[in-house]
C-alpha cells in the first residue's frame, strides 16, 4: 500500500510540474461518452479510487464541458 501511495504522489508531482499532457493516457468508452455528452442531459460518472485523480480528471478534458468531482473520505 505504501508503494502504491508513493506512485500516486509521483504522478501528482509530474502533473503539477510538467502538466497532464506529460502522461500517455487512454480511455475505453470515449465514443460512448461523446454520444452521451451530445444528448445534452449531463452525466454522472462513478469510479473507484485507483490512482491520481488529477490525471484522471485531465483525461476528461476531451468532453469540453465543466467537470465536477465529489469525493467521499474514508471512515
Tab-separated table of C-alpha atoms in Angstrom:
chain	number	residue	atom	x	y	z
A	1	UNK	CA	0.000	0.000	0.000
A	2	UNK	CA	2.828	2.428	0.771
A	3	UNK	CA	4.410	1.742	-2.632
A	4	UNK	CA	1.110	2.488	-4.413
A	5	UNK	CA	0.675	5.707	-2.425
A	6	UNK	CA	4.209	6.677	-3.440
A	7	UNK	CA	3.303	6.143	-7.105
A	8	UNK	CA	0.259	8.408	-6.700
A	9	UNK	CA	2.446	11.113	-5.150
A	10	UNK	CA	4.922	10.881	-8.027
A	11	UNK	CA	2.089	11.068	-10.574
A	12	UNK	CA	0.674	14.096	-8.792
A	13	UNK	CA	4.070	15.809	-8.804
A	14	UNK	CA	4.503	15.128	-12.533
A	15	UNK	CA	1.067	16.593	-13.286
A	16	UNK	CA	1.852	19.668	-11.186
A	17	UNK	CA	5.304	20.236	-12.665
A	18	UNK	CA	5.036	19.063	-16.282
A	19	UNK	CA	1.272	19.210	-16.801
A	20	UNK	CA	-1.237	16.459	-17.582
A	21	UNK	CA	-0.124	16.301	-21.205
A	22	UNK	CA	3.113	14.681	-19.988
A	23	UNK	CA	1.189	11.411	-19.403
A	24	UNK	CA	0.196	8.916	-22.053
A	25	UNK	CA	-3.490	8.324	-21.378
A	26	UNK	CA	-6.174	6.128	-22.848
A	27	UNK	CA	-9.886	5.907	-22.187
A	28	UNK	CA	-12.080	2.960	-23.096
A	29	UNK	CA	-15.587	4.121	-23.992
A	30	UNK	CA	-14.590	7.574	-25.283
A	31	UNK	CA	-17.063	7.460	-28.193
A	32	UNK	CA	-19.920	6.422	-25.899
A	33	UNK	CA	-19.169	9.348	-23.573
A	34	UNK	CA	-19.179	11.756	-26.518
A	35	UNK	CA	-22.592	10.441	-27.618
A	36	UNK	CA	-23.970	10.919	-24.098
A	37	UNK	CA	-22.472	14.407	-23.943
A	38	UNK	CA	-24.151	15.326	-27.210
A	39	UNK	CA	-27.562	14.325	-25.820
A	40	UNK	CA	-27.232	17.332	-23.503
A	41	UNK	CA	-28.632	15.703	-20.357
A	42	UNK	CA	-25.437	15.701	-18.301
A	43	UNK	CA	-23.652	12.669	-16.899
A	44	UNK	CA	-22.648	11.125	-13.630
A	45	UNK	CA	-19.507	9.002	-13.840
A	46	UNK	CA	-18.756	6.764	-10.901
A	47	UNK	CA	-15.332	5.286	-10.436
A	48	UNK	CA	-13.122	3.705	-7.844
A	49	UNK	CA	-10.021	5.323	-6.416
A	50	UNK	CA	-7.295	3.655	-8.430
A	51	UNK	CA	-4.655	6.325	-8.766
A	52	UNK	CA	-4.025	10.016	-9.126
A	53	UNK	CA	-7.359	11.819	-9.558
A	54	UNK	CA	-5.658	14.826	-11.172
A	55	UNK	CA	-4.549	12.635	-14.061
A	56	UNK	CA	-7.999	11.045	-14.284
A	57	UNK	CA	-9.652	14.469	-14.461
A	58	UNK	CA	-7.288	15.563	-17.231
A	59	UNK	CA	-8.427	12.604	-19.355
A	60	UNK	CA	-11.953	14.078	-19.366
A	61	UNK	CA	-10.871	17.351	-20.998
A	62	UNK	CA	-11.984	15.992	-24.378
A	63	UNK	CA	-15.615	16.372	-23.223
A	64	UNK	CA	-15.215	20.160	-23.442
A	65	UNK	CA	-17.699	20.588	-20.602
A	66	UNK	CA	-17.311	21.548	-16.957
A	67	UNK	CA	-16.403	18.517	-14.854
A	68	UNK	CA	-17.031	18.469	-11.115
A	69	UNK	CA	-15.774	15.837	-8.754
A	70	UNK	CA	-17.233	14.648	-5.481
A	71	UNK	CA	-15.088	12.593	-3.187
A	72	UNK	CA	-16.051	10.587	-0.116
A	73	UNK	CA	-13.443	10.481	2.600
A	74	UNK	CA	-12.675	7.119	4.106
A	75	UNK	CA	-14.133	6.392	7.538
